[in-house]
mmCIF file of N, CA and C in Angstrom:
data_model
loop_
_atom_site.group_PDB
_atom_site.id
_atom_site.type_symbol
_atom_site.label_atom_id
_atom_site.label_comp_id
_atom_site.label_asym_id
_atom_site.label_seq_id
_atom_site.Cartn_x
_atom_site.Cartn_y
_atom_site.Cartn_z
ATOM 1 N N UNK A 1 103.401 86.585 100.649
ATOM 2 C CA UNK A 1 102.224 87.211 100.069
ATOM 3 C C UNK A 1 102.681 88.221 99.023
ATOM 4 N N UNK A 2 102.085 88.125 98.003
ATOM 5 C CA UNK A 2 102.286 89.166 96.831
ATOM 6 C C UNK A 2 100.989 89.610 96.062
ATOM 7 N N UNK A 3 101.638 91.167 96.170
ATOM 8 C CA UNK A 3 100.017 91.573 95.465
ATOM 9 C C UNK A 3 100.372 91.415 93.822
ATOM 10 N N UNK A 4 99.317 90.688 93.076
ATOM 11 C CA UNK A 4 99.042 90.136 91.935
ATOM 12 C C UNK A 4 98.352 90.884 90.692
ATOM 13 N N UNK A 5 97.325 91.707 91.675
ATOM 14 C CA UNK A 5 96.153 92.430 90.003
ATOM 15 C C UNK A 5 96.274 93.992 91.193
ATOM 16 N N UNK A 6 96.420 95.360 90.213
ATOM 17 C CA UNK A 6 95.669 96.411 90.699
ATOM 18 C C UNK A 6 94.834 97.002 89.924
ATOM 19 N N UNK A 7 93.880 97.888 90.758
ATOM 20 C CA UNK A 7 93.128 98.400 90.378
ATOM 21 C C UNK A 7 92.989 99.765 90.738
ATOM 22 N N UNK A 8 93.258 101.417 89.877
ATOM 23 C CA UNK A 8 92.706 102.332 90.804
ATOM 24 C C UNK A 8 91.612 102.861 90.711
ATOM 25 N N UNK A 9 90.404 102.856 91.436
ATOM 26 C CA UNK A 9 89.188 103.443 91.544
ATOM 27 C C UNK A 9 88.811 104.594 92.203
ATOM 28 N N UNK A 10 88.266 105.527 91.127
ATOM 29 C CA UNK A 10 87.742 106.703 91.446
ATOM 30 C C UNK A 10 86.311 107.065 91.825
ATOM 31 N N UNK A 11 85.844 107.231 92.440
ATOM 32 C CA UNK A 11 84.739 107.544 93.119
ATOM 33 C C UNK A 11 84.459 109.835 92.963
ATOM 34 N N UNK A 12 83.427 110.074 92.883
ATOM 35 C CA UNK A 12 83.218 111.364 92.184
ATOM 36 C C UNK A 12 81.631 111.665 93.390
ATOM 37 N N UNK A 13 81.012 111.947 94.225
ATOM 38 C CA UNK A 13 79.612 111.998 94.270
ATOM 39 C C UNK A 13 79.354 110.850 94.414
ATOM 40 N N UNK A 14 79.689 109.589 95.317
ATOM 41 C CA UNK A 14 79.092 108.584 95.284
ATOM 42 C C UNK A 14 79.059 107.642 94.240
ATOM 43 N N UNK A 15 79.648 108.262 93.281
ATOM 44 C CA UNK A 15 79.392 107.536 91.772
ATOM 45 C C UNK A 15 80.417 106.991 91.595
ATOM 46 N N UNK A 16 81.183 105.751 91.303
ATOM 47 C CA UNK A 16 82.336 105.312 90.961
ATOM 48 C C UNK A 16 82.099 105.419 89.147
ATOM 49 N N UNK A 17 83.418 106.315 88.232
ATOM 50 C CA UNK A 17 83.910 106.972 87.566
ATOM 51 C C UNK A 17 84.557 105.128 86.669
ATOM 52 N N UNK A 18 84.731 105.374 85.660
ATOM 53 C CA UNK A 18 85.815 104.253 85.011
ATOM 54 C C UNK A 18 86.951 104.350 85.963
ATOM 55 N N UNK A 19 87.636 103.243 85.635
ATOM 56 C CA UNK A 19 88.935 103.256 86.976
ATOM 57 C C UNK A 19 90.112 103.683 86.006
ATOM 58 N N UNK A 20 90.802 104.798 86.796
ATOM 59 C CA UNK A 20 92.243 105.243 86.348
ATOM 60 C C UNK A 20 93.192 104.494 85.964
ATOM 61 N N UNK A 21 93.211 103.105 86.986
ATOM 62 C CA UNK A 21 94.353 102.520 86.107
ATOM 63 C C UNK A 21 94.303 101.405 86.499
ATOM 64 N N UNK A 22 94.782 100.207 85.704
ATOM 65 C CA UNK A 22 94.406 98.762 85.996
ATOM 66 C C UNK A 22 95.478 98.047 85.537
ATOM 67 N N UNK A 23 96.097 96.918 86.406
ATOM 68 C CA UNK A 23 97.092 96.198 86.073
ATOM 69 C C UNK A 23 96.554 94.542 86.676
ATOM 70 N N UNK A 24 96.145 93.853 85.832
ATOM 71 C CA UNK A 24 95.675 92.338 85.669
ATOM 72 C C UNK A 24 97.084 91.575 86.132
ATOM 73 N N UNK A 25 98.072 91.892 85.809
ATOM 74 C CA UNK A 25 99.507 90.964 85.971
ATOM 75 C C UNK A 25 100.854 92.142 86.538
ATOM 76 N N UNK A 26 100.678 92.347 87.528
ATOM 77 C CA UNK A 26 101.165 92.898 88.884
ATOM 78 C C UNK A 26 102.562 92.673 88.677
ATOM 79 N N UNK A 27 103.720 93.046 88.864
ATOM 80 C CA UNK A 27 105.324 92.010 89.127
ATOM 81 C C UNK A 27 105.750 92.950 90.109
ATOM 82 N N UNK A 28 106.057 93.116 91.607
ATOM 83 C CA UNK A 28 106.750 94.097 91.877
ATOM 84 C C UNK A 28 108.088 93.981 91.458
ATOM 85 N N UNK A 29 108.750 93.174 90.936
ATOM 86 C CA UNK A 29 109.974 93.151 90.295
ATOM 87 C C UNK A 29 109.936 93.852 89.008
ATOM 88 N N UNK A 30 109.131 94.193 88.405
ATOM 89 C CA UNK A 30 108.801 95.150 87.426
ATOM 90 C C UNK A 30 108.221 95.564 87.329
ATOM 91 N N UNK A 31 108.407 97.217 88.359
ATOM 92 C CA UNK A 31 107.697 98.557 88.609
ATOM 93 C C UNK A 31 107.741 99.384 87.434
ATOM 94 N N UNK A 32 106.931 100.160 87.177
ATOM 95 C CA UNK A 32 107.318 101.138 85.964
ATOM 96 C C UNK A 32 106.509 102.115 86.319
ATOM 97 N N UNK A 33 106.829 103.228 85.310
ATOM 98 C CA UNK A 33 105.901 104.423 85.097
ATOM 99 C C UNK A 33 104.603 104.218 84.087
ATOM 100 N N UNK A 34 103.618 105.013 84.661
ATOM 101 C CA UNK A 34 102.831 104.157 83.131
ATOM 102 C C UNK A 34 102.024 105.578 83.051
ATOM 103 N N UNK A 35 101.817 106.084 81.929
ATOM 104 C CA UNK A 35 101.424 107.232 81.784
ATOM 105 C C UNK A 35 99.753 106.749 81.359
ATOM 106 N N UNK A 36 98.685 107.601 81.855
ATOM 107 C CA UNK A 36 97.609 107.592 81.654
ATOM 108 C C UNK A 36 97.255 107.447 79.991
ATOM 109 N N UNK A 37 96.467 107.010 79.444
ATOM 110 C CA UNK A 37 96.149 107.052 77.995
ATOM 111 C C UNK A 37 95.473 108.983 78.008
ATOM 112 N N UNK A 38 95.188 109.814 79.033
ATOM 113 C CA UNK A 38 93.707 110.544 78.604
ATOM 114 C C UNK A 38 94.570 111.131 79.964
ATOM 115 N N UNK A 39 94.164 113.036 80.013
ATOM 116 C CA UNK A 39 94.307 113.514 80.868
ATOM 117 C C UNK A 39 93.237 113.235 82.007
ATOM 118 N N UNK A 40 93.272 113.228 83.225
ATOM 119 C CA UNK A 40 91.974 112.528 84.259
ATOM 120 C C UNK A 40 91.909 114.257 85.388
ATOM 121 N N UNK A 41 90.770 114.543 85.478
ATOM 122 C CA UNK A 41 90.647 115.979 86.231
ATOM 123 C C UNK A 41 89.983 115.214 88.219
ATOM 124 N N UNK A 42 90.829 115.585 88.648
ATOM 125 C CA UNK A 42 90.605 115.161 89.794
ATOM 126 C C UNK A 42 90.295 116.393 90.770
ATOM 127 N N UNK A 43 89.118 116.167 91.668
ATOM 128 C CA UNK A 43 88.462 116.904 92.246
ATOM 129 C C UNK A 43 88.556 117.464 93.604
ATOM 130 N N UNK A 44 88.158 118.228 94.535
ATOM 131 C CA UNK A 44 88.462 118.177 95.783
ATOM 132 C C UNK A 44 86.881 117.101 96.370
ATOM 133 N N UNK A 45 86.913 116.227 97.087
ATOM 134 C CA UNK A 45 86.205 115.535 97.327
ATOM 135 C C UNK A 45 85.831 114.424 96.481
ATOM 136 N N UNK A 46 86.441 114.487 95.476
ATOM 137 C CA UNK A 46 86.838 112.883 94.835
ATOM 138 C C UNK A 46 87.504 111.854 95.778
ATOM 139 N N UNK A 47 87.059 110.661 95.616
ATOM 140 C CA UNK A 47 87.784 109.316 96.718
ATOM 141 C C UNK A 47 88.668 108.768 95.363
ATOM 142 N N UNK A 48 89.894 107.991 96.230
ATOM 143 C CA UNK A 48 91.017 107.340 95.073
ATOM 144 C C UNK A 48 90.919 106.130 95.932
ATOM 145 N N UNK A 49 90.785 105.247 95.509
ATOM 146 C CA UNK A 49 91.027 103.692 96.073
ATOM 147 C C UNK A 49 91.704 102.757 94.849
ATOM 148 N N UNK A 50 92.873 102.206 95.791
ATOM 149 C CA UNK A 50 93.705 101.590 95.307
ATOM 150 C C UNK A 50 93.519 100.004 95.731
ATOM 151 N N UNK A 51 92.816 99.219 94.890
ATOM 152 C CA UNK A 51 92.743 97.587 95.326
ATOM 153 C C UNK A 51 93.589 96.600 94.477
ATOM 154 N N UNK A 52 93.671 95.885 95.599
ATOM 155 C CA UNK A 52 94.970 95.251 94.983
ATOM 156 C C UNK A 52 94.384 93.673 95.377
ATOM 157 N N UNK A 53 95.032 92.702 94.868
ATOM 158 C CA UNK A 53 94.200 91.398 95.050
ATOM 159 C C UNK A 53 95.917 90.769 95.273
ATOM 160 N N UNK A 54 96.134 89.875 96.567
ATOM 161 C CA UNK A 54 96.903 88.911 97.032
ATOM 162 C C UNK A 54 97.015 88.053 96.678
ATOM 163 N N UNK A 55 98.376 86.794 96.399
ATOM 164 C CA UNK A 55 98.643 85.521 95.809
ATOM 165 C C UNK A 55 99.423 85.393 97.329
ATOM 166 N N UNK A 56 99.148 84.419 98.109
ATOM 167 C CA UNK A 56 99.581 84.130 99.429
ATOM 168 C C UNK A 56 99.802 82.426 99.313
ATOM 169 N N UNK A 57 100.299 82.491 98.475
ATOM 170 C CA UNK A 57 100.622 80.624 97.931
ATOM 171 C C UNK A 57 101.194 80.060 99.047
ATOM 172 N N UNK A 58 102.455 80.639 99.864
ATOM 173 C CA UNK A 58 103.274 80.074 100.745
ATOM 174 C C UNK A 58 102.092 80.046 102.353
ATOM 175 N N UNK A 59 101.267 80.284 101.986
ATOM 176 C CA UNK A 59 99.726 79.985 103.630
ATOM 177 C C UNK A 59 100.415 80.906 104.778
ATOM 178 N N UNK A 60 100.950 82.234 104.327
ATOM 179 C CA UNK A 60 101.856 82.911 105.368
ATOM 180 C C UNK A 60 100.405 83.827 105.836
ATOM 181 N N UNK A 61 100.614 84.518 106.913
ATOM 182 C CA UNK A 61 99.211 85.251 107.416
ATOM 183 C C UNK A 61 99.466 87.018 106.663
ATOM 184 N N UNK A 62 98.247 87.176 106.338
ATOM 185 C CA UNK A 62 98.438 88.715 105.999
ATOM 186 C C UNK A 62 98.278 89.535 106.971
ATOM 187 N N UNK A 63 99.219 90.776 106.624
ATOM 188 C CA UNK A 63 99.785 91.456 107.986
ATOM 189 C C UNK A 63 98.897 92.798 107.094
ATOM 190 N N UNK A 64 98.132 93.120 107.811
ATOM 191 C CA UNK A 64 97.865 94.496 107.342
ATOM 192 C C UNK A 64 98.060 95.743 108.448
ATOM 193 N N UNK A 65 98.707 96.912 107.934
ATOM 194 C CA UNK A 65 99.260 97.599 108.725
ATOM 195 C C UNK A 65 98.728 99.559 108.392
#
């Protein structure tokens, strides 16, 4: 199993915000730093959700932990 697309989503008041940061073509073999385009002000009671979408080609079971 390999995670494939991310996404990070910010949530503000119930309101989900544009998302902080988005990667369509995933490699964990090529991690990097990636600097925001725009400074982002993060809140106390802001939610951060990090979704990530699976390529499980080999029919192995996902282990979530």
């Amino acid at each position: 199993t390999h995670t494939r697309r991310l996404i990070l989503r910010h949530i503000r008041n119930g309101i989900e915000l544009p998302p902080l940061a988005r990667d369509n073509h995933y490699d964990f073999n090529y991690q990097q730093y990636k600097r925001l385009p725009h400074e982002v002000e993060i809140l106390p009671g802001d939610e951060l959700i990090l979704e990530c979408d699976y390529d499980n080609d080999s029919d192995n079971y996902v282990v979530v932990s």
